[in-house]
Coordinates of N, CA and C in Angstrom, one line a residue:
I22 N -1.0 17.8 -12.6 CA -1.4 17.0 -11.4 C -0.1 16.4 -10.8
P23 N 0.0 16.6 -9.5 CA 1.2 16.0 -8.8 C 1.2 14.5 -8.9
N24 N 2.3 13.9 -8.8 CA 2.4 12.4 -8.8 C 2.4 12.0 -7.3
F25 N 1.4 11.2 -7.0 CA 1.2 10.7 -5.6 C 1.7 9.3 -5.4
G26 N 2.5 8.8 -6.4 CA 3.0 7.4 -6.2 C 2.2 6.4 -7.0
S27 N 2.7 5.2 -6.8 CA 2.1 4.1 -7.6 C 1.0 3.3 -6.8
G28 N 0.7 3.6 -5.6 CA -0.3 2.9 -4.8 C -1.7 3.3 -5.2
T29 N -2.7 2.6 -4.6 CA -4.1 2.9 -4.9 C -4.6 3.8 -3.8
S30 N -5.5 4.7 -4.2 CA -6.1 5.7 -3.3 C -7.6 5.3 -3.1
Y31 N -8.0 5.5 -1.9 CA -9.4 5.3 -1.5 C -9.9 6.6 -0.7
A32 N -11.2 6.8 -0.8 CA -11.7 8.1 -0.1 C -13.0 7.8 0.5
C33 N -13.4 8.7 1.4 CA -14.8 8.7 1.9 C -15.2 10.2 2.1
I34 N -16.5 10.4 1.9 CA -17.0 11.7 2.2 C -18.1 11.6 3.3
D35 N -18.2 12.7 4.0 CA -19.3 12.8 5.0 C -19.9 14.2 4.7
T36 N -21.1 14.2 4.2 CA -21.7 15.4 3.7 C -22.6 16.0 4.7
G37 N -22.5 17.3 4.8 CA -23.5 18.1 5.6 C -23.5 19.5 4.8
F38 N -24.6 20.1 4.7 CA -24.6 21.3 3.9 C -25.1 22.6 4.7
K39 N -26.0 22.3 5.7 CA -26.6 23.5 6.4 C -25.9 23.8 7.7
R40 N -26.1 22.8 8.6 CA -25.5 23.0 10.0 C -24.2 22.4 10.2
N41 N -23.9 21.3 9.4 CA -22.7 20.5 9.6 C -21.7 20.7 8.4
A42 N -20.5 20.4 8.7 CA -19.5 20.5 7.6 C -19.6 19.3 6.7
S43 N -18.9 19.4 5.6 CA -18.7 18.3 4.7 C -17.2 18.0 4.7
G44 N -17.0 16.7 4.9 CA -15.6 16.2 5.0 C -15.2 15.2 4.0
L45 N -13.9 15.3 3.6 CA -13.4 14.3 2.6 C -12.0 13.8 3.2
V46 N -11.8 12.5 3.2 CA -10.5 12.0 3.6 C -10.1 11.0 2.5
I47 N -8.8 11.2 2.0 CA -8.2 10.4 1.0 C -7.1 9.6 1.6
L48 N -7.1 8.3 1.4 CA -6.0 7.5 1.9 C -5.3 6.8 0.8
R49 N -4.0 6.5 1.0 CA -3.3 5.7 0.0 C -2.8 4.4 0.6
W50 N -2.9 3.4 -0.3 CA -2.4 2.1 0.1 C -1.1 1.9 -0.6
D51 N 0.0 2.0 0.0 CA 1.4 1.9 -0.5 C 2.2 1.0 0.4
D52 N 2.9 0.1 -0.2 CA 3.9 -0.7 0.5 C 3.2 -1.4 1.8
N53 N 2.1 -2.0 1.5 CA 1.4 -2.7 2.6 C 1.0 -1.8 3.8
R54 N 0.7 -0.5 3.5 CA 0.4 0.4 4.5 C -0.7 1.4 4.0
I55 N -1.5 1.9 4.9 CA -2.5 2.9 4.6 C -2.0 4.2 5.2
T56 N -1.9 5.2 4.3 CA -1.4 6.5 4.7 C -2.5 7.6 4.4
T57 N -2.7 8.5 5.4 CA -3.6 9.6 5.1 C -3.0 10.6 4.2
A58 N -3.6 10.7 3.0 CA -3.0 11.6 2.0 C -3.6 13.0 2.0
E59 N -4.8 13.1 2.3 CA -5.4 14.4 2.4 C -6.7 14.4 3.2
V60 N -6.9 15.5 4.0 CA -8.1 15.7 4.8 C -8.6 17.1 4.4
L61 N -9.9 17.2 4.0 CA -10.5 18.4 3.6 C -11.8 18.6 4.3
K62 N -12.1 19.8 4.9 CA -13.3 20.1 5.5 C -13.9 21.4 5.0
L63 N -15.1 21.4 4.5 CA -15.8 22.6 4.1 C -16.9 22.9 5.1
V64 N -16.8 24.1 5.6 CA -17.7 24.5 6.7 C -18.7 25.6 6.2
P65 N -20.0 25.4 6.5 CA -20.9 26.4 6.1 C -20.8 27.6 7.0
E66 N -21.0 28.8 6.4 CA -21.1 30.0 7.2 C -22.5 30.1 7.8
K67 N -22.6 30.8 8.9 CA -23.9 30.9 9.6 C -24.9 31.6 8.6
G68 N -26.0 30.9 8.5 CA -27.1 31.4 7.6 C -26.8 31.3 6.1
K69 N -25.7 30.6 5.8 CA -25.3 30.4 4.4 C -24.9 29.0 4.2
P70 N -25.8 28.1 3.8 CA -25.5 26.7 3.7 C -24.5 26.5 2.5
L71 N -23.8 25.4 2.6 CA -23.0 24.9 1.5 C -23.8 24.5 0.3
K72 N -23.4 24.8 -0.9 CA -24.1 24.3 -2.1 C -23.6 23.0 -2.5
P73 N -24.5 22.0 -2.5 CA -24.0 20.6 -2.9 C -23.2 20.6 -4.2
S74 N -23.6 21.3 -5.2 CA -22.8 21.2 -6.4 C -21.4 21.7 -6.2
A75 N -21.2 22.8 -5.4 CA -19.9 23.3 -5.2 C -19.0 22.3 -4.3
V76 N -19.7 21.7 -3.3 CA -19.0 20.7 -2.5 C -18.5 19.5 -3.3
F77 N -19.4 19.0 -4.2 CA -19.1 17.8 -5.0 C -18.0 18.2 -6.0
A78 N -18.1 19.4 -6.6 CA -17.0 19.9 -7.5 C -15.7 19.9 -6.9
K79 N -15.6 20.5 -5.6 CA -14.3 20.5 -4.9 C -13.8 19.1 -4.6
F80 N -14.7 18.3 -4.1 CA -14.3 16.9 -3.8 C -13.8 16.2 -5.0
A81 N -14.5 16.3 -6.1 CA -14.1 15.7 -7.4 C -12.7 16.2 -7.8
E82 N -12.5 17.4 -7.7 CA -11.1 18.0 -8.0 C -10.0 17.3 -7.2
R83 N -10.2 17.1 -5.9 CA -9.2 16.5 -5.0 C -9.2 15.0 -5.3
L84 N -10.3 14.3 -5.6 CA -10.3 12.9 -5.9 C -9.5 12.7 -7.2
R85 N -9.7 13.5 -8.2 CA -9.0 13.4 -9.4 C -7.5 13.5 -9.2
A86 N -7.1 14.5 -8.4 CA -5.7 14.8 -8.1 C -5.0 13.6 -7.5
H87 N -5.7 12.8 -6.7 CA -5.1 11.6 -6.1 C -5.4 10.4 -6.8
K88 N -6.0 10.5 -8.0 CA -6.4 9.3 -8.9 C -7.3 8.3 -8.1
V89 N -8.2 8.8 -7.4 CA -9.1 8.0 -6.6 C -10.2 7.4 -7.6
R90 N -10.5 6.1 -7.5 CA -11.5 5.5 -8.3 C -12.8 5.2 -7.5
S91 N -12.6 4.8 -6.3 CA -13.7 4.5 -5.4 C -13.8 5.4 -4.2
V92 N -15.0 5.9 -3.9 CA -15.2 6.8 -2.8 C -16.4 6.3 -2.1
A93 N -16.3 6.2 -0.7 CA -17.5 5.7 0.1 C -18.3 6.9 0.6
A94 N -19.5 6.7 0.8 CA -20.4 7.7 1.4 C -21.5 7.0 2.2
D95 N -22.0 7.7 3.3 CA -23.0 7.1 4.1 C -24.4 7.2 3.4
Q96 N -25.4 6.7 4.0 CA -26.7 6.7 3.4 C -27.3 8.1 3.3
H97 N -26.9 9.1 4.1 CA -27.4 10.4 4.0 C -26.8 11.1 2.7
Y98 N -27.6 11.5 1.8 CA -27.2 12.1 0.6 C -26.5 11.2 -0.4
I99 N -26.7 9.8 -0.3 CA -26.0 8.9 -1.1 C -26.4 9.2 -2.6
E100 N -27.7 9.5 -2.9 CA -28.0 9.7 -4.3 C -27.4 11.0 -4.8
A101 N -27.3 12.0 -4.0 CA -26.7 13.2 -4.4 C -25.2 13.0 -4.6
A102 N -24.6 12.2 -3.8 CA -23.2 11.8 -3.9 C -22.9 11.1 -5.3
K103 N -23.8 10.1 -5.6 CA -23.7 9.4 -6.8 C -23.8 10.3 -8.0
E104 N -24.7 11.3 -7.9 CA -24.9 12.2 -9.0 C -23.7 13.2 -9.1
G105 N -23.4 13.8 -8.0 CA -22.3 14.8 -7.9 C -20.9 14.3 -8.2
L106 N -20.7 13.0 -8.0 CA -19.4 12.3 -8.2 C -19.6 11.2 -9.2
E107 N -20.4 11.4 -10.2 CA -20.7 10.3 -11.1 C -19.5 9.7 -11.9
E108 N -18.4 10.4 -12.0 CA -17.2 9.8 -12.6 C -16.5 8.8 -11.8
F109 N -16.9 8.7 -10.5 CA -16.2 7.8 -9.5 C -17.2 6.7 -9.2
N110 N -16.6 5.6 -8.7 CA -17.4 4.5 -8.2 C -17.8 4.9 -6.7
V111 N -19.0 5.3 -6.5 CA -19.5 5.7 -5.2 C -20.1 4.4 -4.5
V112 N -19.5 4.1 -3.3 CA -19.8 2.9 -2.6 C -20.6 3.3 -1.3
E113 N -21.7 2.7 -1.1 CA -22.5 3.1 0.1 C -21.9 2.3 1.3
L114 N -21.6 3.0 2.4 CA -21.1 2.4 3.6 C -22.2 1.6 4.2
P115 N -21.9 0.6 5.0 CA -22.9 -0.2 5.7 C -23.8 0.7 6.6
G116 N -25.1 0.5 6.6 CA -26.0 1.4 7.3 C -26.4 1.0 8.6
G117 N -27.1 1.8 9.3 CA -27.7 1.5 10.6 C -26.6 1.5 11.7
P118 N -27.0 1.4 12.9 CA -26.1 1.3 14.0 C -25.0 0.2 13.9
T119 N -25.5 -1.0 13.4 CA -24.5 -2.1 13.3 C -23.5 -1.8 12.2
G120 N -23.9 -1.2 11.1 CA -23.0 -0.9 10.0 C -22.0 0.2 10.4
K121 N -22.5 1.2 11.1 CA -21.6 2.3 11.6 C -20.6 1.7 12.6
A122 N -21.0 0.8 13.4 CA -20.1 0.2 14.4 C -19.0 -0.6 13.7
D123 N -19.4 -1.3 12.6 CA -18.5 -2.1 11.8 C -17.4 -1.2 11.2
V124 N -17.9 -0.1 10.6 CA -16.9 0.8 10.0 C -15.9 1.3 11.0
Y125 N -16.4 1.8 12.1 CA -15.5 2.4 13.1 C -14.6 1.3 13.8
T126 N -15.1 0.1 13.9 CA -14.4 -0.9 14.6 C -13.2 -1.3 13.6
R127 N -13.5 -1.4 12.3 CA -12.4 -1.7 11.4 C -11.3 -0.6 11.4
A128 N -11.7 0.6 11.5 CA -10.7 1.7 11.5 C -9.9 1.6 12.8
R129 N -10.6 1.4 13.9 CA -9.9 1.2 15.2 C -8.9 0.1 15.2
D130 N -9.4 -1.1 14.6 CA -8.5 -2.2 14.6 C -7.2 -2.0 13.7
A131 N -7.4 -1.3 12.6 CA -6.3 -1.0 11.7 C -5.3 0.0 12.4
M132 N -5.8 0.9 13.2 CA -5.0 1.8 14.0 C -4.3 1.1 15.1
R133 N -5.0 0.2 15.8 CA -4.4 -0.5 16.9 C -3.2 -1.4 16.4
E134 N -3.4 -1.9 15.2 CA -2.4 -2.8 14.6 C -1.3 -2.0 13.9
H135 N -1.3 -0.6 14.1 CA -0.3 0.3 13.6 C -0.2 0.1 12.0
N136 N -1.4 0.1 11.4 CA -1.4 -0.1 9.9 C -1.9 1.2 9.2
V137 N -2.1 2.3 10.0 CA -2.6 3.5 9.4 C -1.8 4.7 9.9
D138 N -1.3 5.5 8.9 CA -0.6 6.7 9.3 C -1.5 7.9 9.2
I139 N -1.4 8.7 10.2 CA -2.1 10.0 10.2 C -1.1 11.1 10.5
P140 N -0.8 12.0 9.6 CA 0.2 13.0 9.9 C -0.2 13.9 11.1
S141 N 0.8 14.3 11.9 CA 0.5 15.1 13.1 C -0.1 16.5 12.7
S142 N 0.0 16.9 11.4 CA -0.6 18.1 11.0 C -2.1 18.1 10.8
A143 N -2.7 16.8 10.8 CA -4.1 16.7 10.7 C -4.7 16.8 12.1
K144 N -4.5 17.9 12.7 CA -4.9 18.1 14.1 C -6.4 18.0 14.4
D145 N -7.3 18.5 13.5 CA -8.7 18.4 13.7 C -9.2 17.0 13.6
L146 N -8.6 16.2 12.6 CA -8.9 14.8 12.5 C -8.5 14.0 13.7
I147 N -7.3 14.3 14.2 CA -6.8 13.6 15.4 C -7.7 13.9 16.6
R148 N -8.1 15.2 16.8 CA -8.9 15.6 17.9 C -10.3 14.9 17.8
Q149 N -10.9 14.9 16.6 CA -12.2 14.2 16.4 C -12.1 12.7 16.7
L150 N -11.0 12.1 16.2 CA -10.9 10.7 16.5 C -10.8 10.3 17.9
K151 N -10.1 11.2 18.7 CA -9.9 11.0 20.1 C -11.3 11.1 20.9
Q152 N -12.2 11.9 20.3 CA -13.5 12.2 20.9 C -14.5 11.1 20.6
V153 N -14.3 10.2 19.7 CA -15.2 9.2 19.3 C -15.2 8.1 20.5
S154 N -16.4 7.7 20.9 CA -16.5 6.7 21.9 C -17.7 5.8 21.5
Y155 N -18.0 4.9 22.4 CA -19.1 4.0 22.1 C -19.8 3.7 23.4
K156 N -21.0 3.2 23.3 CA -21.8 2.8 24.4 C -22.5 1.5 24.0
L157 N -22.7 0.6 24.9 CA -23.5 -0.6 24.7 C -25.0 -0.3 24.8
T158 N -25.8 -0.7 23.9 CA -27.2 -0.5 23.9 C -27.8 -1.6 24.8
T159 N -29.1 -1.4 25.1 CA -29.8 -2.4 25.9 C -29.8 -3.8 25.2
G160 N -29.8 -3.7 23.9 CA -29.8 -5.0 23.1 C -28.4 -5.6 23.0
G161 N -27.4 -5.0 23.5 CA -26.1 -5.5 23.5 C -25.2 -5.2 22.3
S162 N -25.7 -4.3 21.5 CA -24.9 -3.9 20.3 C -24.2 -2.6 20.7
I163 N -23.3 -2.2 19.8 CA -22.4 -1.0 20.0 C -23.0 0.2 19.3
Q164 N -23.1 1.3 20.0 CA -23.6 2.6 19.4 C -22.4 3.5 19.4
I165 N -22.0 4.0 18.2 CA -20.9 5.0 18.1 C -21.4 6.3 18.5
V166 N -20.6 7.0 19.3 CA -20.9 8.4 19.8 C -19.8 9.3 19.4
S167 N -20.3 10.3 18.6 CA -19.3 11.4 18.2 C -19.9 12.7 18.6
P168 N -19.3 13.3 19.7 CA -19.9 14.5 20.3 C -19.9 15.7 19.3
V169 N -21.0 16.5 19.5 CA -21.1 17.8 18.8 C -20.3 18.8 19.5
I170 N -19.3 19.4 18.9 CA -18.5 20.5 19.5 C -18.4 21.6 18.5
N171 N -18.8 22.8 19.0 CA -18.9 24.0 18.2 C -19.6 23.8 16.9
G172 N -20.7 23.0 17.0 CA -21.6 22.8 15.8 C -21.1 21.7 14.9
Q173 N -19.9 21.1 15.2 CA -19.4 20.1 14.3 C -19.6 18.7 15.0
H174 N -19.8 17.7 14.2 CA -20.1 16.4 14.8 C -19.1 15.3 14.3
G175 N -17.9 15.6 14.1 CA -16.9 14.6 13.7 C -16.9 14.2 12.3
D176 N -17.1 15.2 11.4 CA -17.2 15.0 10.0 C -15.9 14.3 9.4
E177 N -14.8 14.8 9.8 CA -13.5 14.3 9.4 C -13.3 12.8 9.9
A178 N -13.7 12.6 11.2 CA -13.5 11.3 11.8 C -14.4 10.3 11.0
S179 N -15.6 10.7 10.7 CA -16.5 9.8 10.0 C -16.0 9.5 8.6
A180 N -15.5 10.5 7.9 CA -14.9 10.3 6.6 C -13.6 9.4 6.7
F181 N -12.8 9.6 7.7 CA -11.6 8.8 7.9 C -12.0 7.3 8.1
A182 N -12.9 7.1 9.1 CA -13.3 5.7 9.3 C -13.9 5.0 8.1
G183 N -14.7 5.7 7.3 CA -15.2 5.2 6.1 C -14.2 4.9 5.0
A184 N -13.2 5.8 4.9 CA -12.1 5.6 4.0 C -11.3 4.3 4.4
V185 N -11.0 4.2 5.7 CA -10.3 3.0 6.1 C -11.1 1.7 5.8
W186 N -12.4 1.8 6.1 CA -13.3 0.6 5.8 C -13.2 0.3 4.3
L187 N -13.3 1.3 3.4 CA -13.2 1.1 2.0 C -11.9 0.5 1.6
A188 N -10.8 1.1 2.1 CA -9.5 0.6 1.7 C -9.3 -0.9 2.1
I189 N -9.8 -1.3 3.3 CA -9.7 -2.7 3.8 C -10.6 -3.6 2.9
E190 N -11.8 -3.1 2.6 CA -12.8 -3.9 1.7 C -12.2 -4.1 0.3
R191 N -11.7 -3.0 -0.3 CA -11.3 -3.0 -1.7 C -9.8 -3.1 -1.9
G192 N -9.0 -3.0 -0.8 CA -7.5 -2.9 -0.9 C -6.9 -4.2 -1.4
P193 N -5.6 -4.2 -1.6 CA -4.9 -5.3 -2.2 C -4.8 -6.5 -1.2
G194 N -5.2 -6.4 0.0 CA -5.1 -7.5 1.0 C -6.0 -7.2 2.1
S195 N -6.4 -8.2 2.9 CA -7.2 -8.0 4.0 C -6.4 -7.6 5.2
R196 N -5.1 -7.8 5.2 CA -4.3 -7.4 6.4 C -3.1 -6.6 5.9
V197 N -2.7 -5.6 6.6 CA -1.5 -4.9 6.3 C -0.6 -4.9 7.5
A198 N 0.7 -4.9 7.3 CA 1.7 -4.9 8.4 C 2.8 -4.0 8.1
A199 N 3.2 -3.3 9.1 CA 4.3 -2.3 8.9 C 4.8 -1.8 10.3
P200 N 5.8 -0.9 10.3 CA 6.2 -0.3 11.6 C 5.2 0.6 12.2
P201 N 5.4 1.1 13.4 CA 4.4 2.0 14.0 C 4.1 3.2 13.2
P202 N 2.9 3.8 13.3 CA 2.4 4.9 12.5 C 3.1 6.2 12.9
V203 N 2.8 7.2 12.0 CA 3.3 8.6 12.3 C 2.7 9.1 13.6
Y204 N 1.4 8.7 13.8 CA 0.7 9.1 15.0 C -0.2 8.0 15.5
S205 N -0.1 7.7 16.7 CA -1.0 6.7 17.3 C -1.8 7.2 18.4
T206 N -3.0 6.8 18.6 CA -3.8 7.4 19.7 C -3.8 6.5 20.9
P207 N -4.0 7.0 22.1 CA -4.2 6.2 23.3 C -5.5 5.5 23.3
F208 N -5.6 4.5 24.0 CA -6.9 3.7 24.1 C -7.3 3.6 25.6
D209 N -8.6 3.7 25.8 CA -9.2 3.5 27.1 C -10.4 2.6 27.0
D210 N -11.1 2.3 28.1 CA -12.2 1.4 28.0 C -13.4 1.9 27.2
Q211 N -13.6 3.2 27.2 CA -14.8 3.8 26.5 C -14.4 4.4 25.2
S212 N -13.2 4.4 24.8 CA -12.8 4.9 23.5 C -12.6 3.8 22.5
L213 N -13.0 4.1 21.3 CA -12.8 3.2 20.2 C -11.3 3.2 19.8
G214 N -10.6 4.2 20.4 CA -9.2 4.3 20.0 C -9.0 5.1 18.8
L215 N -10.0 5.8 18.4 CA -9.9 6.6 17.1 C -9.6 8.0 17.4

């Protein structure tokens, strides 16, 4: 197993098996900074859904390699995630529209404060994050919008936002500060900046 340094690793999964991909993002918290360590996307072939046991086995392999102890997952397939990743502490992300908005807003804020590094080689993740937007509901709350493009609905972006949320919730401090990131996204009025 390669040595990934002395920091703590956090991860999030976004599972889809039939029509959507399953995504895994692993982050490291080193030197007061959150760095994207790995992005993995497993895509089902047409008419051939992903097997949950194979997805969780691959995710577990990568989580072990990075010495991850806690992994976040959303409400969809949470029980399957707890079973398939039973050796890890599986944390349920906040649910509903308000919870999803909180997860994405924390990721946005960390990026705006230049506290998260995303390598430029993570092109799909960067593209998906740029496509995330929000709209205000009639009740005044925020609804996260992740467009479906070529059958994919932002699996890596969802996993990234969840991993940032988990790192902030469980990390060594509530604030991180450092120089500008490897990659920073532009922001506009309708973009969450992700």
